[in-house]
Tab-separated table of C-alpha atoms in Angstrom:
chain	number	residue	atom	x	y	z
A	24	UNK	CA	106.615	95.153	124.063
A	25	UNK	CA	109.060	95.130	120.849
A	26	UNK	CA	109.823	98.663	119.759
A	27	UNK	CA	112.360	97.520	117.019
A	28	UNK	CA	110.576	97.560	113.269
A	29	UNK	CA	110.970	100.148	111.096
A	30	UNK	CA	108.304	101.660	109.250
A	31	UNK	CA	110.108	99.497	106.390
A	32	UNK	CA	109.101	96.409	107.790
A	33	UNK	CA	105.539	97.515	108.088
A	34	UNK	CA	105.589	97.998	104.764
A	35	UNK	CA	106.502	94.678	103.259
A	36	UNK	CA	104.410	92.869	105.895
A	37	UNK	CA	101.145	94.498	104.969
A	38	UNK	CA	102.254	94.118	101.060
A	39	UNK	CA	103.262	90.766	101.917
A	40	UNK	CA	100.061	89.516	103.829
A	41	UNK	CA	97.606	91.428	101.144
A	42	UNK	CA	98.935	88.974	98.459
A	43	UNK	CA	100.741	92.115	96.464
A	44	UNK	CA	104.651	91.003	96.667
A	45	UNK	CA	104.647	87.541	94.025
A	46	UNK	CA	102.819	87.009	91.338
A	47	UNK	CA	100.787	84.434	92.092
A	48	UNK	CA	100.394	84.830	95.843
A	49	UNK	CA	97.403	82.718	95.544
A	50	UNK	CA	97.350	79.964	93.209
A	51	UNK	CA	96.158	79.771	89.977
A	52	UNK	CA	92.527	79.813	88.495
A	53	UNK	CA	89.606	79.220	90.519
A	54	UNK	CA	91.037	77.411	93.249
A	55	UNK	CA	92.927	81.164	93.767
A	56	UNK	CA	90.004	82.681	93.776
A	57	UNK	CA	88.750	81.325	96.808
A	58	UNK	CA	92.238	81.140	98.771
A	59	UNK	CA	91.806	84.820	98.053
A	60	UNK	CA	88.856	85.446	99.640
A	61	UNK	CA	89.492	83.200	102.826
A	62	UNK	CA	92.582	85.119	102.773
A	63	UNK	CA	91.935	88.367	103.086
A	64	UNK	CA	88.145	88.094	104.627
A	65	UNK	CA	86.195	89.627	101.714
A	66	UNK	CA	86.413	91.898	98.769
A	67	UNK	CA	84.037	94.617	97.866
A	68	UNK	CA	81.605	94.642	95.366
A	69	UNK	CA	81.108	98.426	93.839
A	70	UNK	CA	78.777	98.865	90.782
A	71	UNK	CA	80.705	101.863	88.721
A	72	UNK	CA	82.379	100.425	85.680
A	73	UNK	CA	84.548	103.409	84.493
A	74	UNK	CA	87.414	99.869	83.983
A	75	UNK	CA	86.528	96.171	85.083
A	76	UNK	CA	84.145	96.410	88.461
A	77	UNK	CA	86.352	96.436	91.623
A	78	UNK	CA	85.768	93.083	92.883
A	79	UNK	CA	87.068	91.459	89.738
A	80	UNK	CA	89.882	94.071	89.418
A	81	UNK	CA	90.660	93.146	92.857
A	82	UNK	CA	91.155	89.848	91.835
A	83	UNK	CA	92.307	89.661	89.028
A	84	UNK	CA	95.532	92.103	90.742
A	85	UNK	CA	96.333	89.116	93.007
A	86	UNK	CA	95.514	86.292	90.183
A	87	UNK	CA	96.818	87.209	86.974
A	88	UNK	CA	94.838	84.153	84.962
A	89	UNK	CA	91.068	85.465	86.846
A	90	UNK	CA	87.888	84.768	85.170
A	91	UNK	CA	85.125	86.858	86.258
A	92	UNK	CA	83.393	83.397	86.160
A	93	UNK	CA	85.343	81.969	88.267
A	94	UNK	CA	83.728	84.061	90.919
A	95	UNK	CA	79.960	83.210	89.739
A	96	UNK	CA	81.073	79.567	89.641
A	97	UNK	CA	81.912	79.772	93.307
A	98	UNK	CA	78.823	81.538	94.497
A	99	UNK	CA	76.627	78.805	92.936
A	100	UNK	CA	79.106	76.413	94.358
A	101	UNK	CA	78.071	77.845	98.103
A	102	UNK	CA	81.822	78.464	98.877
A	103	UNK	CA	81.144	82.119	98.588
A	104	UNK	CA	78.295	84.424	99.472
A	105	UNK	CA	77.389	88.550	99.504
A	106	UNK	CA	76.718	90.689	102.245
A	107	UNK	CA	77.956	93.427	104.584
A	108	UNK	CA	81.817	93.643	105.704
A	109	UNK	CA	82.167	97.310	105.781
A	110	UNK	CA	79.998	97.702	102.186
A	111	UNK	CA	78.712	95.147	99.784
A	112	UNK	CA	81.343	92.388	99.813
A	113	UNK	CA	82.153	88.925	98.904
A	114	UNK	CA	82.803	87.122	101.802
A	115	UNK	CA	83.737	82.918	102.891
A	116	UNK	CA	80.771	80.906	103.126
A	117	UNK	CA	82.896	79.405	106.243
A	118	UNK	CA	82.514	82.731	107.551
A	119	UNK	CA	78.849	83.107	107.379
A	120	UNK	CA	77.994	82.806	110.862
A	121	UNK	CA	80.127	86.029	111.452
A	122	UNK	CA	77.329	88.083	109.779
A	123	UNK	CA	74.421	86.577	111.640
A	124	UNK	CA	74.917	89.965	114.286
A	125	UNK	CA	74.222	92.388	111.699
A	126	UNK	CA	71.462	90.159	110.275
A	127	UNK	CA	69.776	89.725	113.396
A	128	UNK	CA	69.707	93.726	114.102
A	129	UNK	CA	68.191	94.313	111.416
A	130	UNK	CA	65.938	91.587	111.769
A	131	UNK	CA	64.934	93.097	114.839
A	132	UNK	CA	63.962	96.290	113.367
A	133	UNK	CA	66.873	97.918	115.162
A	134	UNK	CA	68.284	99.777	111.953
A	135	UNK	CA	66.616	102.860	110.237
A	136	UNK	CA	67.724	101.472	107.210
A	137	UNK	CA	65.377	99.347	105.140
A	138	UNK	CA	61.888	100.667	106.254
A	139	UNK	CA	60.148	97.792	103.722
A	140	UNK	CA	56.400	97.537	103.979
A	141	UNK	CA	55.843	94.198	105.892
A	142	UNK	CA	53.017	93.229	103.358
A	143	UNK	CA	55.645	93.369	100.615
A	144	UNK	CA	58.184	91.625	102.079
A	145	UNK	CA	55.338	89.031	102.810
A	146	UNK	CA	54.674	88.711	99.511
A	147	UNK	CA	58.077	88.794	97.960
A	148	UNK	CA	58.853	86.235	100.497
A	149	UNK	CA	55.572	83.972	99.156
A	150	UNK	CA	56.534	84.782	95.450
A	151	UNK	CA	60.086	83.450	96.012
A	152	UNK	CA	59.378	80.111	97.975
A	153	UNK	CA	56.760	79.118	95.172
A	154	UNK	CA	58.082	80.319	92.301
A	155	UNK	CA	61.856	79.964	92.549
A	156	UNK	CA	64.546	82.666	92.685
A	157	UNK	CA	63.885	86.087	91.366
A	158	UNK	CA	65.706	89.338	90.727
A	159	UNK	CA	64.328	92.553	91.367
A	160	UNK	CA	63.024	93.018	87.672
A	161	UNK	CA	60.718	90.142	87.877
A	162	UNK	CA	58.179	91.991	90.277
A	163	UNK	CA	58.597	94.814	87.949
A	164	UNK	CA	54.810	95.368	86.569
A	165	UNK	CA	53.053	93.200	88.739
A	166	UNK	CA	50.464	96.103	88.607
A	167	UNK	CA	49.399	98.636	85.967
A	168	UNK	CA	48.374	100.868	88.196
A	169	UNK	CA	50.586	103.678	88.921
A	170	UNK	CA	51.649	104.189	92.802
A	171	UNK	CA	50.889	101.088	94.133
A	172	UNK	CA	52.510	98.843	96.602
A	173	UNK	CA	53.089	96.281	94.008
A	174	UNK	CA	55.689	98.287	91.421
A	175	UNK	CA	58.894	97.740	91.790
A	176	UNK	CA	60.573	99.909	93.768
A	177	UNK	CA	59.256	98.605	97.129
A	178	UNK	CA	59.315	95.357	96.125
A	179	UNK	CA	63.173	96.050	95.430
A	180	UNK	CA	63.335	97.926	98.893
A	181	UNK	CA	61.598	94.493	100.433
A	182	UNK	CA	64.257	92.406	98.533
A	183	UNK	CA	67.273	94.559	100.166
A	184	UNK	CA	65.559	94.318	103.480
A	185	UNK	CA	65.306	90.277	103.629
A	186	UNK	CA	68.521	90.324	102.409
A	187	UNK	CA	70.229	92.381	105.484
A	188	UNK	CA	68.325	90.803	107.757
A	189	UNK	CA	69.021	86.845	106.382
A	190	UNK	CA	65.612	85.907	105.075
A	191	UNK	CA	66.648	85.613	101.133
A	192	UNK	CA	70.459	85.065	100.100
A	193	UNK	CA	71.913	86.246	96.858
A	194	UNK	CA	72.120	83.258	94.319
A	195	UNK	CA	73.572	84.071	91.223
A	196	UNK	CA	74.183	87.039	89.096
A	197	UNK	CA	74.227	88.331	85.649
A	198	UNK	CA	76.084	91.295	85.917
A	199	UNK	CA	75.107	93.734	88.403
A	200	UNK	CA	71.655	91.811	88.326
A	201	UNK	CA	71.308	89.857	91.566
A	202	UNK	CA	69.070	86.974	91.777
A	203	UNK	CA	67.386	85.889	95.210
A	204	UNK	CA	66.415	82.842	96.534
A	205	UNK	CA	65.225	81.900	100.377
A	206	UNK	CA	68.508	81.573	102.728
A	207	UNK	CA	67.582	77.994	103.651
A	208	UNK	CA	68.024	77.058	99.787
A	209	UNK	CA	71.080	78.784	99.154
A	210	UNK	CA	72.995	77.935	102.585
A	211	UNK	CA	75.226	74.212	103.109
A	212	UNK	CA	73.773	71.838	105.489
A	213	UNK	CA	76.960	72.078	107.388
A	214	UNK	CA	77.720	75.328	108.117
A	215	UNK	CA	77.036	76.544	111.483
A	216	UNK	CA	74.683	79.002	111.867
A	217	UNK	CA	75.242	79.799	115.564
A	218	UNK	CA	75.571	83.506	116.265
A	219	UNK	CA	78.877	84.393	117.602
A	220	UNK	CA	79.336	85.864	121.335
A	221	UNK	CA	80.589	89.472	120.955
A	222	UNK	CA	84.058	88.020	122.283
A	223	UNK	CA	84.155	85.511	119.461
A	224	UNK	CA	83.330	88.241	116.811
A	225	UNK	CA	85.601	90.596	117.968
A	226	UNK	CA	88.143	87.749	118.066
A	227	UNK	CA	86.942	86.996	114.586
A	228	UNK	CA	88.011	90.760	113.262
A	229	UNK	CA	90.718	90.686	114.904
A	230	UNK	CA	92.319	87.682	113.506
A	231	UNK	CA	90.691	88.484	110.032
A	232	UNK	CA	92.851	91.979	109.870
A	233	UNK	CA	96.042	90.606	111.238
A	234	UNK	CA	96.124	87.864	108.729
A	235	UNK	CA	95.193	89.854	105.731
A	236	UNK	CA	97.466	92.284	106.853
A	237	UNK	CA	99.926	91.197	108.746
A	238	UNK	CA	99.936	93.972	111.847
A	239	UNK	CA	96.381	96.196	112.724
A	240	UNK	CA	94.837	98.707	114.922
A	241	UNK	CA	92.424	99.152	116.865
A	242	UNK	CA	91.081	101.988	114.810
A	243	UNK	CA	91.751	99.693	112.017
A	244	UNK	CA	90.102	96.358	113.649
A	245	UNK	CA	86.689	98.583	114.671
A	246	UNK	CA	86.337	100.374	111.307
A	247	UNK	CA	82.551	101.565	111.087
A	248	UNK	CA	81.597	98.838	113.689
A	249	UNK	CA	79.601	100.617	116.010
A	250	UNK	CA	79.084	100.759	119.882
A	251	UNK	CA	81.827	100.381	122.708
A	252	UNK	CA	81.175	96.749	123.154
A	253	UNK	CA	83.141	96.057	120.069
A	254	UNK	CA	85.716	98.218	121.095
A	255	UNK	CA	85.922	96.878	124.646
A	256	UNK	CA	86.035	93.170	123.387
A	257	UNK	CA	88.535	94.056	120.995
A	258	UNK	CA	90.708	94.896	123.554
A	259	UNK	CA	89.553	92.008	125.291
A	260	UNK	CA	91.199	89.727	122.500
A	261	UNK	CA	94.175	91.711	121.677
A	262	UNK	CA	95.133	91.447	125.502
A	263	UNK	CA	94.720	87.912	125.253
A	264	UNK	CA	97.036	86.755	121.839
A	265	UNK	CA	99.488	89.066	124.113
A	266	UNK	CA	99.645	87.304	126.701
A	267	UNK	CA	99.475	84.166	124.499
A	268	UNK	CA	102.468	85.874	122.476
A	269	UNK	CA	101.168	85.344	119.004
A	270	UNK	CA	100.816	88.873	118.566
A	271	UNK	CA	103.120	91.954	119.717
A	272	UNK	CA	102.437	95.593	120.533
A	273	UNK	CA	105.372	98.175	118.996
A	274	UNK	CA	105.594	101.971	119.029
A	275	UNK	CA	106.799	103.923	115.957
A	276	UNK	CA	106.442	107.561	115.874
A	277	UNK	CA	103.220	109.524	114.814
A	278	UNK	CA	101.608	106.293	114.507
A	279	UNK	CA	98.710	104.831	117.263
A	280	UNK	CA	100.376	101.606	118.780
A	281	UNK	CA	100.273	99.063	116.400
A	282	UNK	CA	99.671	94.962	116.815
A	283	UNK	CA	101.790	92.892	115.045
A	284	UNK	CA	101.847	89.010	114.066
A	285	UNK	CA	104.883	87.679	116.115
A	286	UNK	CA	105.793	85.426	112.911
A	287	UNK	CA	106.708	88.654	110.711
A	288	UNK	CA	109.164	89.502	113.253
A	289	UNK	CA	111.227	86.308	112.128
A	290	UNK	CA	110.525	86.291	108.094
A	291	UNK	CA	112.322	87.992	105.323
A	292	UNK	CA	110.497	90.109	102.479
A	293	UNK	CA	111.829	89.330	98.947
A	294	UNK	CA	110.588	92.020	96.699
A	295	UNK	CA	112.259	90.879	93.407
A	296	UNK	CA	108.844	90.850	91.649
A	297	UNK	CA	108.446	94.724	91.771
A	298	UNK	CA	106.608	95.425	88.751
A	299	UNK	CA	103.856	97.759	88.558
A	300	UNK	CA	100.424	97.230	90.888
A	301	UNK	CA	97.275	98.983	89.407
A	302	UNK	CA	95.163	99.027	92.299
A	303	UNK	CA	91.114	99.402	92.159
A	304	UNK	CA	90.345	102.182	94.543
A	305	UNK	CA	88.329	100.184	96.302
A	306	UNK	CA	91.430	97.006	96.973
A	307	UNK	CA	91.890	96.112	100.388
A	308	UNK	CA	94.883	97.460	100.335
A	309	UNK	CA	94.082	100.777	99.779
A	310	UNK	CA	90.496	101.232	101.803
A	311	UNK	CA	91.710	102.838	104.881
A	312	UNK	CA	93.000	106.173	104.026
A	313	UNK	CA	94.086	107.309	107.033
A	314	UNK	CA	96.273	103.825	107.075
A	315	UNK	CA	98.046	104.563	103.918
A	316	UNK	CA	98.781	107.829	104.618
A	317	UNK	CA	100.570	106.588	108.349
A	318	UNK	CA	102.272	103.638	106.586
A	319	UNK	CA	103.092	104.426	103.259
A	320	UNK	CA	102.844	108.136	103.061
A	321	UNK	CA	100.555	108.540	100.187
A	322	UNK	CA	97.068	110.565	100.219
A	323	UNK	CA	94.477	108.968	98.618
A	324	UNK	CA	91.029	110.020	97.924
A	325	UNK	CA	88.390	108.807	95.019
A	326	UNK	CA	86.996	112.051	93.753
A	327	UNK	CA	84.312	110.447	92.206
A	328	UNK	CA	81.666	111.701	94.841
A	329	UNK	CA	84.022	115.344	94.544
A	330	UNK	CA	82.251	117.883	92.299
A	331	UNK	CA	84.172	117.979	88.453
A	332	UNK	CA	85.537	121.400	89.529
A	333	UNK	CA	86.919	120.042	92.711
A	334	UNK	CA	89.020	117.094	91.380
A	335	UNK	CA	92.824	117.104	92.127
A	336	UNK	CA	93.629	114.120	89.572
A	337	UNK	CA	90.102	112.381	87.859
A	338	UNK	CA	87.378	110.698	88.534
A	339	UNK	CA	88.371	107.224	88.620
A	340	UNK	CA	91.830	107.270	89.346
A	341	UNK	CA	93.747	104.020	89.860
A	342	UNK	CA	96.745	104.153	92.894
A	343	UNK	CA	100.186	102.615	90.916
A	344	UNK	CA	102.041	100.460	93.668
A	345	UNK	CA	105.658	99.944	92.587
A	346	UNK	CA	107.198	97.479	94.657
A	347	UNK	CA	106.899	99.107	98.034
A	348	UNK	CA	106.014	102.886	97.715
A	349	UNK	CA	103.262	104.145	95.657
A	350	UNK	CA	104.357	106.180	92.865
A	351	UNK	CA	101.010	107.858	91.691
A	352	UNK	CA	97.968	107.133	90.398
A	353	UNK	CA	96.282	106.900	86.761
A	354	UNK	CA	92.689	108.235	86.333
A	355	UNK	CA	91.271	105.525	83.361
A	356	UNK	CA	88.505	104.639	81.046
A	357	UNK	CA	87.502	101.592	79.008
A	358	UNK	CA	85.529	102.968	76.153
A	359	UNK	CA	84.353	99.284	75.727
A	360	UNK	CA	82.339	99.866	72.367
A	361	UNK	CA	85.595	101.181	70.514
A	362	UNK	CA	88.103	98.776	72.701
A	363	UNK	CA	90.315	101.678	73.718
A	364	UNK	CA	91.691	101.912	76.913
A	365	UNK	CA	92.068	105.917	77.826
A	366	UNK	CA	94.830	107.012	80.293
A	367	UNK	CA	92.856	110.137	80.686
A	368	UNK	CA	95.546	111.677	83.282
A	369	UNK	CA	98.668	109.715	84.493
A	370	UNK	CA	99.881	111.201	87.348
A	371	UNK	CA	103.460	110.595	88.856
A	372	UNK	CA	104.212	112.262	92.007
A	373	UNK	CA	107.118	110.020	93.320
A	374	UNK	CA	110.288	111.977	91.263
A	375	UNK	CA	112.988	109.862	93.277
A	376	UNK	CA	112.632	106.832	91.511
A	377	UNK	CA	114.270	106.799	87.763
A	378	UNK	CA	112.210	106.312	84.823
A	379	UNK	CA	113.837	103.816	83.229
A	380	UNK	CA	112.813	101.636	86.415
A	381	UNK	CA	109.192	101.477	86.283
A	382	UNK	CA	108.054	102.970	82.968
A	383	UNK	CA	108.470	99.257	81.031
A	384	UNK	CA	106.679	97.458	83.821
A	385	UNK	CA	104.173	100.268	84.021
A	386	UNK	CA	103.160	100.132	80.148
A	387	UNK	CA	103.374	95.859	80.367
A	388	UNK	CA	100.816	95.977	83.124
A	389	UNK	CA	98.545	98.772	81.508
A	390	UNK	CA	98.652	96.831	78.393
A	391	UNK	CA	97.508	93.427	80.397
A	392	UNK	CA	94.610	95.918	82.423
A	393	UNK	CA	93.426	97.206	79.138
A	394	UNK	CA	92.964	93.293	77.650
A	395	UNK	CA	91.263	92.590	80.908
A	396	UNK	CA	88.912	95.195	80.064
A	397	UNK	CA	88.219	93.938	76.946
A	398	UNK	CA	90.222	96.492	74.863
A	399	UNK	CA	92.797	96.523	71.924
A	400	UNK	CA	94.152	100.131	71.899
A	401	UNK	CA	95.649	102.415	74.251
A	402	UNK	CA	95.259	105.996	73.826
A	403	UNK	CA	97.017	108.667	76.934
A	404	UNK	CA	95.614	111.810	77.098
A	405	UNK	CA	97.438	113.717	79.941
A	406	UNK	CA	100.540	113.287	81.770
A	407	UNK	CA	101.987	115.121	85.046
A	408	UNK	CA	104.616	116.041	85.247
A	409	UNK	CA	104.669	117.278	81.665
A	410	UNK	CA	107.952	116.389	80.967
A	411	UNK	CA	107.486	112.781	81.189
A	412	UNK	CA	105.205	113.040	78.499
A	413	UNK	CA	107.268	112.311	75.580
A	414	UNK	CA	108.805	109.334	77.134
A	415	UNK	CA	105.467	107.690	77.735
A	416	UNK	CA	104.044	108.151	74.966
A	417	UNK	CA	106.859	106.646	73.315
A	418	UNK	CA	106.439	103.276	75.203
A	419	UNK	CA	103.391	103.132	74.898
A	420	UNK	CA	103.209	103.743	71.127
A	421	UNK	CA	105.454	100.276	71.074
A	422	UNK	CA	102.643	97.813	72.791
A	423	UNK	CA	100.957	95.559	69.771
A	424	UNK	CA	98.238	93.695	70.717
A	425	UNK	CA	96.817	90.672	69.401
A	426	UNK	CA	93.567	90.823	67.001
């Protein structure tokens, strides 16, 4: 066992293997896109829109030229698919066969989720293999009459149930709108569709969470995967890149033991591109809570779902990475119809680090955010501390954009 890395180290690994220490850790243009996803395993789809979606904010952080299209392109391309990682995701179509366990549980009526009517899904099922793919709205008013099985909302609840379990794959989108088709259209001839062994899944999220981030737990590796089998194969494979020393085990204090790739032990972490990281709140880098608050010592919560009168900071707010440490967060809105980009309340709660350091990259990369949300005006409404408020303002009143 190793016991010599400081928390330091930790730090820049994880930073390092999440794609968040270059600029273009990735490539460029679509290519990127899907380096990206093989990369780091998936990325989460979430439907609020207070600024650009999460998934193509969490792109877009990593790829600085991303085209939301880029991302459609690839799902029609079958490189890329949708379904479960820990939510909604984006995930490898190399990885598909990784997500036949869930599928088949589901499939098996072994989930309380999902409770379709079998006639519907019958029927949607008939509907889509005759007539060609179909999004929810199209069985919208297949009836007049009110209450019956044939209005949309089971239908939709039959749609997300053939879905889980693998009957109907998610073609195309426009927007939020999915679009359906039977699996057996939408998959490659060539992947393999053989369900893993438990070993080879666990040894699946295992290697998935040490390469997109560099060293893992076990609390980490078995996030909301249910059941001590995971758990106990987990273990299984973590004993195993031991003894096979690709991995090591080290102790720091007031954190569980931690697994770490053996390669980070020997590489060097060059931070000179340490300008300003808006993060989505739902970024893989950011998801486990508990994680960021062992590692990098920052508490972060999306008060969203927290009643208005409970809210420490907003309802949307954004974490600001700044090189290595996270320096606060920015609660945002893209009031889209007027193209003004709201800082509703930038928050700064790191007071070590001067000013002058990350206030220019911090206004550069707001300014490139806001364009990315389709804006042309900035407009700050509230700034903690208070004191910094003058200063901010002043940058900011200096960005031009182009009409």
């Amino acid at each position: 066992m190793k016991n010599k890395l400081a928390l330091g180290q930790l730090k820049l690994a994880t930073l390092d293997s999440q794609g968040l220490t270059h600029n273009t850790p990735f490539g460029t243009g679509k290519e990127a896109v899907l380096n990206a996803l093989e990369h780091l395993g998936y990325i989460q789809i979430d439907t609020l829109s207070m600024v650009e979606r999460a998934h193509h904010h969490t792109l877009w952080t990593r790829i600085p030229d991303f085209r939301a299209d880029y991302l459609e392109e690839l799902v029609e391309e079958r490189k890329v698919f949708e379904y479960w990682f820990h939510a909604a995701s984006y995930l490898p179509m190399k990885d598909f066969r990784y997500v036949l366990p869930q599928m088949l549980t589901i499939k098996r009526g072994e989930s309380r989720y999902y409770d379709a009517d079998p006639t519907v899904m019958e029927y949607v099922t008939d509907t889509i293999r005759n007539e060609g793919p179909k999004r929810a709205r199209d069985f919208e008013n297949e009836s007049q009459t009110p209450g019956s099985w044939w209005n949309w909302k089971p239908a939709k609840l039959a749609l997300e149930r053939l879905f889980m379990q693998g009957d109907l794959m998610i073609s195309g989108r426009s927007g939020m709108q999915k679009t359906y088709d039977l699996a057996e259209r939408v998959l490659p001839s060539f992947i393999d569709t053989t369900e893993p062994t438990p070993l080879e899944f666990a040894e699946y999220l295992v290697k998935t969470n040490l390469r997109a981030y560099g060293f893992t737990t076990l609390k980490q590796i078995t996030h909301l995967r249910k059941g001590n089998d995971v758990k106990k194969n987990v273990n299984k494979v973590l004993d195993m890149m031991l003894e096979e020393n690709l991995i090591s085990q080290v102790k720091i204090e007031g954190l569980p033991s931690v697994f770490v790739r053996n390669d980070f032990f020997e590489k060097t972490y060059d931070l000179k591109d340490s300008n300003i990281r808006l993060l989505s709140p739902f970024d893989n880098s950011i998801i486990h809570r508990e994680r960021i608050k062992q590692i990098f010592d920052f508490d972060f919560r999306l008060e969203c779902y927290t009643p208005k009168e409970k809210r420490q900071y907003g309802y949307f707010c954004l974490p600001i990475l700044f090189g290595d440490q996270f320096i606060g967060r920015v609660d945002c809105k893209a009031h889209r119809k007027e193209k003004k980009f709201e800082l509703i309340h930038l928050h700064i709660e790191n007071s070590t680090i001067d000013l002058d350091l990350w206030l220019t990259p911090f206004v550069e990369t707001i300014k490139r955010f806001a364009i990315f949300n389709g804006c042309e005006s900035l407009l700050l409404t509230k700034v903690s501390p208070s004191k910094l408020g003058s200063s901010v303002k002043k940058e900011l009143s200096k960005v031009k954009f182009k009409k």
